[in-house]
Amino acid sequence: EPEVTQTPSHQVTQMGQEVILRCVPISNHLYFYWYRQILGQKVEFLVSFYNNEISEKSEIFDDQFSVERPDGSNFTLKIRSTKLEDSAMYFCATIKGTGDGYTFGSGTRLTVV
Amino acid sequence: GESVGLHLPTLSVQEGDNSIINCAYSNSASDYFIWYKQESGKGPQFIIDIRSNMDKRQGQRVTVLLNKTVKHLSLQIAATQPGDSAVYFCAENPGTYKYIFGTGTRLKVLA
């Protein structure tokens, strides 16, 4: 069964540092998403990406966040200057088309110290 | 809805019993709903979905019920097994390309 692959599985970074989280979507999927889950809380929408541009973003996705798909395969989430409250699991999700359910990656646990 | 922080609602059931997990969704325009299972340290995993033109859908050991009048979803798991222990989320699609997740319920299966 096709998978969404995320790397790294765990990243520890110092406050103020930049991090890049990587996702390899399923090859024929067209819509890509980043979600965040703070420990013990619900999964929160960050951003959706279609046709090489952001289609929607949440209040959480401020100027410190950016996404891109630089080489047509990897889909990345960059946090420019991490804060302690950015510590969370970050999930990439993709869908083939509208009306489909997500396929989630296994997540990257980001710990900001 | 507000998140409940570290104190997720918890449902404890005896192995072999049936489980019912409930979810209230927020948007009356939502037309597609999914239940996800999340095991510790893993991403959410699709269990079953239902569209708004249905009120019941059955899978293998799982049934989803939809009551649009009161904006309520439930997930029924028959003959609950230890491997069913996880956090269960409902997600609604209000006609956009993103899903809105509920708070989650932790299911604990007691041996």
PDB file of C-alpha atoms in Angstrom:
ATOM      1  CA  GLU A   1       0.000   0.000   0.000  1.00  0.00           C
ATOM      2  CA  PRO A   2       1.410   3.430  -0.921  1.00  0.00           C
ATOM      3  CA  GLU A   3       2.755   5.453   1.984  1.00  0.00           C
ATOM      4  CA  VAL A   4       3.491   9.042   2.831  1.00  0.00           C
ATOM      5  CA  THR A   5       7.049   9.190   4.129  1.00  0.00           C
ATOM      6  CA  GLN A   6       8.252  11.799   6.591  1.00  0.00           C
ATOM      7  CA  THR A   7      11.766  12.591   7.733  1.00  0.00           C
ATOM      8  CA  PRO A   8      13.206  12.942  10.254  1.00  0.00           C
ATOM      9  CA  SER A   9      11.080  11.009  12.703  1.00  0.00           C
ATOM     10  CA  HIS A  10      12.369  13.125  15.580  1.00  0.00           C
ATOM     11  CA  GLN A  11      14.183  16.439  15.581  1.00  0.00           C
ATOM     12  CA  VAL A  12      15.487  18.364  18.547  1.00  0.00           C
ATOM     13  CA  THR A  13      16.394  21.973  17.926  1.00  0.00           C
ATOM     14  CA  GLN A  14      17.324  25.027  19.919  1.00  0.00           C
ATOM     15  CA  MET A  15      14.903  27.902  20.167  1.00  0.00           C
ATOM     16  CA  GLY A  16      15.463  30.388  17.361  1.00  0.00           C
ATOM     17  CA  GLN A  17      16.918  27.844  14.964  1.00  0.00           C
ATOM     18  CA  GLU A  18      15.425  26.999  11.589  1.00  0.00           C
ATOM     19  CA  VAL A  19      14.055  23.532  10.920  1.00  0.00           C
ATOM     20  CA  ILE A  20      12.907  21.841   7.745  1.00  0.00           C
ATOM     21  CA  LEU A  21      10.535  18.920   7.900  1.00  0.00           C
ATOM     22  CA  ARG A  22      10.314  16.722   4.854  1.00  0.00           C
ATOM     23  CA  CYS A  23       7.523  14.691   3.322  1.00  0.00           C
ATOM     24  CA  VAL A  24       7.418  12.472   0.265  1.00  0.00           C
ATOM     25  CA  PRO A  25       3.785  12.291  -0.874  1.00  0.00           C
ATOM     26  CA  ILE A  26       2.189   9.390  -2.666  1.00  0.00           C
ATOM     27  CA  SER A  27       3.164   9.805  -6.288  1.00  0.00           C
ATOM     28  CA  ASN A  28      -0.239  10.370  -7.900  1.00  0.00           C
ATOM     29  CA  HIS A  29      -1.657  12.505  -5.118  1.00  0.00           C
ATOM     30  CA  LEU A  30      -2.333  16.138  -5.913  1.00  0.00           C
ATOM     31  CA  TYR A  31      -3.203  17.803  -2.626  1.00  0.00           C
ATOM     32  CA  PHE A  32      -0.746  18.117   0.221  1.00  0.00           C
ATOM     33  CA  TYR A  33      -1.214  19.216   3.784  1.00  0.00           C
ATOM     34  CA  TRP A  34       0.650  19.858   6.977  1.00  0.00           C
ATOM     35  CA  TYR A  35      -1.055  19.291  10.301  1.00  0.00           C
ATOM     36  CA  ARG A  36       0.263  19.738  13.813  1.00  0.00           C
ATOM     37  CA  GLN A  37      -0.556  17.892  16.997  1.00  0.00           C
ATOM     38  CA  ILE A  38       0.621  19.206  20.332  1.00  0.00           C
ATOM     39  CA  LEU A  39       1.011  16.360  22.818  1.00  0.00           C
ATOM     40  CA  GLY A  40      -2.364  15.098  23.958  1.00  0.00           C
ATOM     41  CA  GLN A  41      -4.328  17.534  21.845  1.00  0.00           C
ATOM     42  CA  LYS A  42      -6.233  17.307  18.616  1.00  0.00           C
ATOM     43  CA  VAL A  43      -4.810  17.423  15.141  1.00  0.00           C
ATOM     44  CA  GLU A  44      -4.724  21.013  13.883  1.00  0.00           C
ATOM     45  CA  PHE A  45      -4.672  22.164  10.282  1.00  0.00           C
ATOM     46  CA  LEU A  46      -1.688  24.275   9.248  1.00  0.00           C
ATOM     47  CA  VAL A  47      -1.684  24.565   5.469  1.00  0.00           C
ATOM     48  CA  SER A  48      -2.871  23.009   2.243  1.00  0.00           C
ATOM     49  CA  PHE A  49      -0.919  23.035  -1.006  1.00  0.00           C
ATOM     50  CA  TYR A  50      -2.107  22.371  -4.526  1.00  0.00           C
ATOM     51  CA  ASN A  51      -0.638  23.080  -7.926  1.00  0.00           C
ATOM     52  CA  ASN A  52       2.545  24.428  -6.380  1.00  0.00           C
ATOM     53  CA  GLU A  53       0.903  27.045  -4.255  1.00  0.00           C
ATOM     54  CA  ILE A  54      -0.756  27.420  -0.894  1.00  0.00           C
ATOM     55  CA  SER A  55      -4.510  27.012  -1.206  1.00  0.00           C
ATOM     56  CA  GLU A  56      -5.388  27.621   2.426  1.00  0.00           C
ATOM     57  CA  LYS A  57      -3.611  28.275   5.697  1.00  0.00           C
ATOM     58  CA  SER A  58      -4.618  28.576   9.319  1.00  0.00           C
ATOM     59  CA  GLU A  59      -3.894  31.250  11.913  1.00  0.00           C
ATOM     60  CA  ILE A  60      -1.080  29.067  13.218  1.00  0.00           C
ATOM     61  CA  PHE A  61       0.713  29.282   9.891  1.00  0.00           C
ATOM     62  CA  ASP A  62       2.250  32.713  10.359  1.00  0.00           C
ATOM     63  CA  ASP A  63       5.257  34.335   8.713  1.00  0.00           C
ATOM     64  CA  GLN A  64       7.605  31.942  10.483  1.00  0.00           C
ATOM     65  CA  PHE A  65       6.223  29.046   8.461  1.00  0.00           C
ATOM     66  CA  SER A  66       6.658  28.285   4.788  1.00  0.00           C
ATOM     67  CA  VAL A  67       6.079  25.322   2.496  1.00  0.00           C
ATOM     68  CA  GLU A  68       7.444  24.357  -0.840  1.00  0.00           C
ATOM     69  CA  ARG A  69       7.824  21.468  -3.222  1.00  0.00           C
ATOM     70  CA  PRO A  70      11.245  22.256  -4.611  1.00  0.00           C
ATOM     71  CA  ASP A  71      11.911  19.205  -6.762  1.00  0.00           C
ATOM     72  CA  GLY A  72       8.443  17.911  -7.553  1.00  0.00           C
ATOM     73  CA  SER A  73       8.691  15.120  -5.027  1.00  0.00           C
ATOM     74  CA  ASN A  74       9.594  16.375  -1.550  1.00  0.00           C
ATOM     75  CA  PHE A  75       7.059  18.598   0.178  1.00  0.00           C
ATOM     76  CA  THR A  76       8.720  20.590   2.935  1.00  0.00           C
ATOM     77  CA  LEU A  77       7.631  22.626   5.932  1.00  0.00           C
ATOM     78  CA  LYS A  78      10.110  25.203   7.154  1.00  0.00           C
ATOM     79  CA  ILE A  79       9.956  26.980  10.474  1.00  0.00           C
ATOM     80  CA  ARG A  80      12.357  29.911  10.348  1.00  0.00           C
ATOM     81  CA  SER A  81      12.877  30.700  14.001  1.00  0.00           C
ATOM     82  CA  THR A  82      11.495  28.011  16.243  1.00  0.00           C
ATOM     83  CA  LYS A  83       9.752  28.767  19.516  1.00  0.00           C
ATOM     84  CA  LEU A  84       9.175  26.494  22.469  1.00  0.00           C
ATOM     85  CA  GLU A  85       5.483  26.299  21.580  1.00  0.00           C
ATOM     86  CA  ASP A  86       6.327  24.864  18.182  1.00  0.00           C
ATOM     87  CA  SER A  87       7.126  21.579  19.911  1.00  0.00           C
ATOM     88  CA  ALA A  88       4.626  19.110  18.506  1.00  0.00           C
ATOM     89  CA  MET A  89       4.124  16.226  16.118  1.00  0.00           C
ATOM     90  CA  TYR A  90       3.938  17.450  12.558  1.00  0.00           C
ATOM     91  CA  PHE A  91       2.026  15.299  10.110  1.00  0.00           C
ATOM     92  CA  CYS A  92       2.072  15.469   6.375  1.00  0.00           C
ATOM     93  CA  ALA A  93      -1.079  14.262   4.644  1.00  0.00           C
ATOM     94  CA  THR A  94      -1.986  13.847   1.014  1.00  0.00           C
ATOM     95  CA  ILE A  95      -5.065  13.081  -1.021  1.00  0.00           C
ATOM     96  CA  LYS A  96      -5.480  12.108  -4.640  1.00  0.00           C
ATOM     97  CA  GLY A  97      -8.478  14.279  -5.267  1.00  0.00           C
ATOM     98  CA  THR A  98     -11.445  15.938  -3.704  1.00  0.00           C
ATOM     99  CA  GLY A  99     -13.758  13.679  -1.780  1.00  0.00           C
ATOM    100  CA  ASP A 100     -10.921  11.404  -0.677  1.00  0.00           C
ATOM    101  CA  GLY A 101      -9.682  10.796   2.826  1.00  0.00           C
ATOM    102  CA  TYR A 102      -6.176  11.682   3.847  1.00  0.00           C
ATOM    103  CA  THR A 103      -3.224   9.379   3.883  1.00  0.00           C
ATOM    104  CA  PHE A 104      -1.051  10.529   6.761  1.00  0.00           C
ATOM    105  CA  GLY A 105       2.641  10.128   7.231  1.00  0.00           C
ATOM    106  CA  SER A 106       3.963   8.777  10.500  1.00  0.00           C
ATOM    107  CA  GLY A 107       4.931  12.250  11.633  1.00  0.00           C
ATOM    108  CA  THR A 108       7.965  14.192  12.783  1.00  0.00           C
ATOM    109  CA  ARG A 109       8.269  14.881  16.475  1.00  0.00           C
ATOM    110  CA  LEU A 110       9.769  18.342  16.847  1.00  0.00           C
ATOM    111  CA  THR A 111      11.187  19.260  20.222  1.00  0.00           C
ATOM    112  CA  VAL A 112      12.316  22.842  20.723  1.00  0.00           C
ATOM    113  CA  VAL A 113      14.576  23.366  23.713  1.00  0.00           C
TER     114      VAL A 113
ATOM    115  CA  GLY B   1     -14.490  23.087  19.917  1.00  0.00           C
ATOM    116  CA  GLU B   2     -11.850  23.635  22.530  1.00  0.00           C
ATOM    117  CA  SER B   3      -9.056  21.157  22.932  1.00  0.00           C
ATOM    118  CA  VAL B   4      -8.917  19.281  26.186  1.00  0.00           C
ATOM    119  CA  GLY B   5      -5.167  19.349  26.549  1.00  0.00           C
ATOM    120  CA  LEU B   6      -3.712  16.279  28.152  1.00  0.00           C
ATOM    121  CA  HIS B   7      -7.058  15.107  29.483  1.00  0.00           C
ATOM    122  CA  LEU B   8      -8.626  13.337  26.539  1.00  0.00           C
ATOM    123  CA  PRO B   9     -11.983  11.719  27.215  1.00  0.00           C
ATOM    124  CA  THR B  10     -11.297   8.060  27.899  1.00  0.00           C
ATOM    125  CA  LEU B  11     -13.475   5.059  27.264  1.00  0.00           C
ATOM    126  CA  SER B  12     -12.503   1.830  29.005  1.00  0.00           C
ATOM    127  CA  VAL B  13     -14.071  -1.399  27.790  1.00  0.00           C
ATOM    128  CA  GLN B  14     -13.563  -5.048  28.519  1.00  0.00           C
ATOM    129  CA  GLU B  15     -12.028  -7.124  25.781  1.00  0.00           C
ATOM    130  CA  GLY B  16     -14.798  -8.687  23.744  1.00  0.00           C
ATOM    131  CA  ASP B  17     -17.364  -6.003  24.544  1.00  0.00           C
ATOM    132  CA  ASN B  18     -18.638  -3.501  22.031  1.00  0.00           C
ATOM    133  CA  SER B  19     -17.345   0.073  22.079  1.00  0.00           C
ATOM    134  CA  ILE B  20     -19.190   3.212  21.100  1.00  0.00           C
ATOM    135  CA  ILE B  21     -17.224   6.397  20.574  1.00  0.00           C
ATOM    136  CA  ASN B  22     -19.086   9.631  19.993  1.00  0.00           C
ATOM    137  CA  CYS B  23     -18.252  12.835  18.221  1.00  0.00           C
ATOM    138  CA  ALA B  24     -20.095  16.113  17.792  1.00  0.00           C
ATOM    139  CA  TYR B  25     -19.165  17.970  14.650  1.00  0.00           C
ATOM    140  CA  SER B  26     -19.388  21.666  14.174  1.00  0.00           C
ATOM    141  CA  ASN B  27     -20.359  22.566  10.627  1.00  0.00           C
ATOM    142  CA  SER B  28     -23.810  21.801   9.261  1.00  0.00           C
ATOM    143  CA  ALA B  29     -22.378  22.127   5.740  1.00  0.00           C
ATOM    144  CA  SER B  30     -20.024  19.184   6.264  1.00  0.00           C
ATOM    145  CA  ASP B  31     -20.804  16.430   3.816  1.00  0.00           C
ATOM    146  CA  TYR B  32     -18.087  13.875   4.383  1.00  0.00           C
ATOM    147  CA  PHE B  33     -16.835  12.395   7.623  1.00  0.00           C
ATOM    148  CA  ILE B  34     -13.997  10.079   8.543  1.00  0.00           C
ATOM    149  CA  TRP B  35     -12.999   8.226  11.656  1.00  0.00           C
ATOM    150  CA  TYR B  36      -9.281   7.938  12.288  1.00  0.00           C
ATOM    151  CA  LYS B  37      -7.385   5.746  14.708  1.00  0.00           C
ATOM    152  CA  GLN B  38      -4.119   6.996  16.153  1.00  0.00           C
ATOM    153  CA  GLU B  39      -1.803   4.688  18.000  1.00  0.00           C
ATOM    154  CA  SER B  40       0.896   6.084  20.211  1.00  0.00           C
ATOM    155  CA  GLY B  41       3.691   7.724  18.228  1.00  0.00           C
ATOM    156  CA  LYS B  42       2.008   7.164  14.871  1.00  0.00           C
ATOM    157  CA  GLY B  43       0.022   9.184  12.389  1.00  0.00           C
ATOM    158  CA  PRO B  44      -3.762   8.965  12.158  1.00  0.00           C
ATOM    159  CA  GLN B  45      -4.962   5.936  10.246  1.00  0.00           C
ATOM    160  CA  PHE B  46      -8.183   5.839   8.216  1.00  0.00           C
ATOM    161  CA  ILE B  47     -10.835   3.513   9.646  1.00  0.00           C
ATOM    162  CA  ILE B  48     -14.121   4.260   7.941  1.00  0.00           C
ATOM    163  CA  ASP B  49     -15.900   7.107   6.209  1.00  0.00           C
ATOM    164  CA  ILE B  50     -19.453   8.184   5.570  1.00  0.00           C
ATOM    165  CA  ARG B  51     -21.080  10.742   3.322  1.00  0.00           C
ATOM    166  CA  SER B  52     -23.920  12.960   4.393  1.00  0.00           C
ATOM    167  CA  ASN B  53     -26.441  11.182   2.189  1.00  0.00           C
ATOM    168  CA  MET B  54     -26.110   8.114   4.423  1.00  0.00           C
ATOM    169  CA  ASP B  55     -26.882   7.566   8.068  1.00  0.00           C
ATOM    170  CA  LYS B  56     -25.061   4.290   8.585  1.00  0.00           C
ATOM    171  CA  ARG B  57     -22.095   2.519   7.100  1.00  0.00           C
ATOM    172  CA  GLN B  58     -20.556  -0.762   8.101  1.00  0.00           C
ATOM    173  CA  GLY B  59     -17.050  -2.041   7.765  1.00  0.00           C
ATOM    174  CA  GLN B  60     -15.249  -4.978   9.239  1.00  0.00           C
ATOM    175  CA  ARG B  61     -16.124  -4.876  12.960  1.00  0.00           C
ATOM    176  CA  VAL B  62     -16.814  -1.143  12.725  1.00  0.00           C
ATOM    177  CA  THR B  63     -19.978   0.824  12.060  1.00  0.00           C
ATOM    178  CA  VAL B  64     -20.337   4.562  11.714  1.00  0.00           C
ATOM    179  CA  LEU B  65     -23.641   6.278  12.409  1.00  0.00           C
ATOM    180  CA  LEU B  66     -24.416   9.803  11.304  1.00  0.00           C
ATOM    181  CA  ASN B  67     -27.178  11.961  12.735  1.00  0.00           C
ATOM    182  CA  LYS B  68     -27.228  15.195  10.772  1.00  0.00           C
ATOM    183  CA  THR B  69     -30.100  16.625  12.780  1.00  0.00           C
ATOM    184  CA  VAL B  70     -27.958  16.900  15.895  1.00  0.00           C
ATOM    185  CA  LYS B  71     -24.579  16.919  14.111  1.00  0.00           C
ATOM    186  CA  HIS B  72     -23.432  13.735  15.759  1.00  0.00           C
ATOM    187  CA  LEU B  73     -21.246  10.870  14.643  1.00  0.00           C
ATOM    188  CA  SER B  74     -20.575   7.630  16.402  1.00  0.00           C
ATOM    189  CA  LEU B  75     -18.140   4.815  15.838  1.00  0.00           C
ATOM    190  CA  GLN B  76     -19.108   1.375  17.014  1.00  0.00           C
ATOM    191  CA  ILE B  77     -16.454  -1.300  17.355  1.00  0.00           C
ATOM    192  CA  ALA B  78     -17.710  -4.838  17.762  1.00  0.00           C
ATOM    193  CA  ALA B  79     -15.901  -7.355  19.952  1.00  0.00           C
ATOM    194  CA  THR B  80     -13.213  -4.905  21.000  1.00  0.00           C
ATOM    195  CA  GLN B  81      -9.694  -6.287  20.982  1.00  0.00           C
ATOM    196  CA  PRO B  82      -6.485  -5.127  22.708  1.00  0.00           C
ATOM    197  CA  GLY B  83      -5.213  -3.901  19.346  1.00  0.00           C
ATOM    198  CA  ASP B  84      -8.093  -1.442  19.238  1.00  0.00           C
ATOM    199  CA  SER B  85      -6.555   0.560  22.076  1.00  0.00           C
ATOM    200  CA  ALA B  86      -5.767   3.972  20.590  1.00  0.00           C
ATOM    201  CA  VAL B  87      -7.069   7.508  20.303  1.00  0.00           C
ATOM    202  CA  TYR B  88      -9.970   7.861  17.889  1.00  0.00           C
ATOM    203  CA  PHE B  89     -10.702  11.094  16.045  1.00  0.00           C
ATOM    204  CA  CYS B  90     -13.596  12.084  13.882  1.00  0.00           C
ATOM    205  CA  ALA B  91     -12.902  14.480  11.037  1.00  0.00           C
ATOM    206  CA  GLU B  92     -15.381  16.502   9.004  1.00  0.00           C
ATOM    207  CA  ASN B  93     -15.049  18.024   5.578  1.00  0.00           C
ATOM    208  CA  PRO B  94     -17.142  21.196   5.257  1.00  0.00           C
ATOM    209  CA  GLY B  95     -16.877  21.219   1.495  1.00  0.00           C
ATOM    210  CA  THR B  96     -13.321  22.521   1.363  1.00  0.00           C
ATOM    211  CA  TYR B  97     -10.105  20.636   0.753  1.00  0.00           C
ATOM    212  CA  LYS B  98      -9.250  20.419   4.429  1.00  0.00           C
ATOM    213  CA  TYR B  99     -10.615  18.364   7.265  1.00  0.00           C
ATOM    214  CA  ILE B 100     -11.475  19.582  10.737  1.00  0.00           C
ATOM    215  CA  PHE B 101     -10.596  17.135  13.478  1.00  0.00           C
ATOM    216  CA  GLY B 102     -12.470  16.539  16.687  1.00  0.00           C
ATOM    217  CA  THR B 103     -10.801  16.398  20.076  1.00  0.00           C
ATOM    218  CA  GLY B 104     -10.342  12.658  20.202  1.00  0.00           C
ATOM    219  CA  THR B 105     -11.309   9.861  22.558  1.00  0.00           C
ATOM    220  CA  ARG B 106      -8.852   7.444  24.094  1.00  0.00           C
ATOM    221  CA  LEU B 107     -10.068   3.854  23.998  1.00  0.00           C
ATOM    222  CA  LYS B 108      -8.562   1.512  26.582  1.00  0.00           C
ATOM    223  CA  VAL B 109      -9.263  -2.169  26.215  1.00  0.00           C
ATOM    224  CA  LEU B 110      -9.088  -4.072  29.472  1.00  0.00           C
ATOM    225  CA  ALA B 111      -8.008  -7.696  29.399  1.00  0.00           C
TER     226      ALA B 111
END
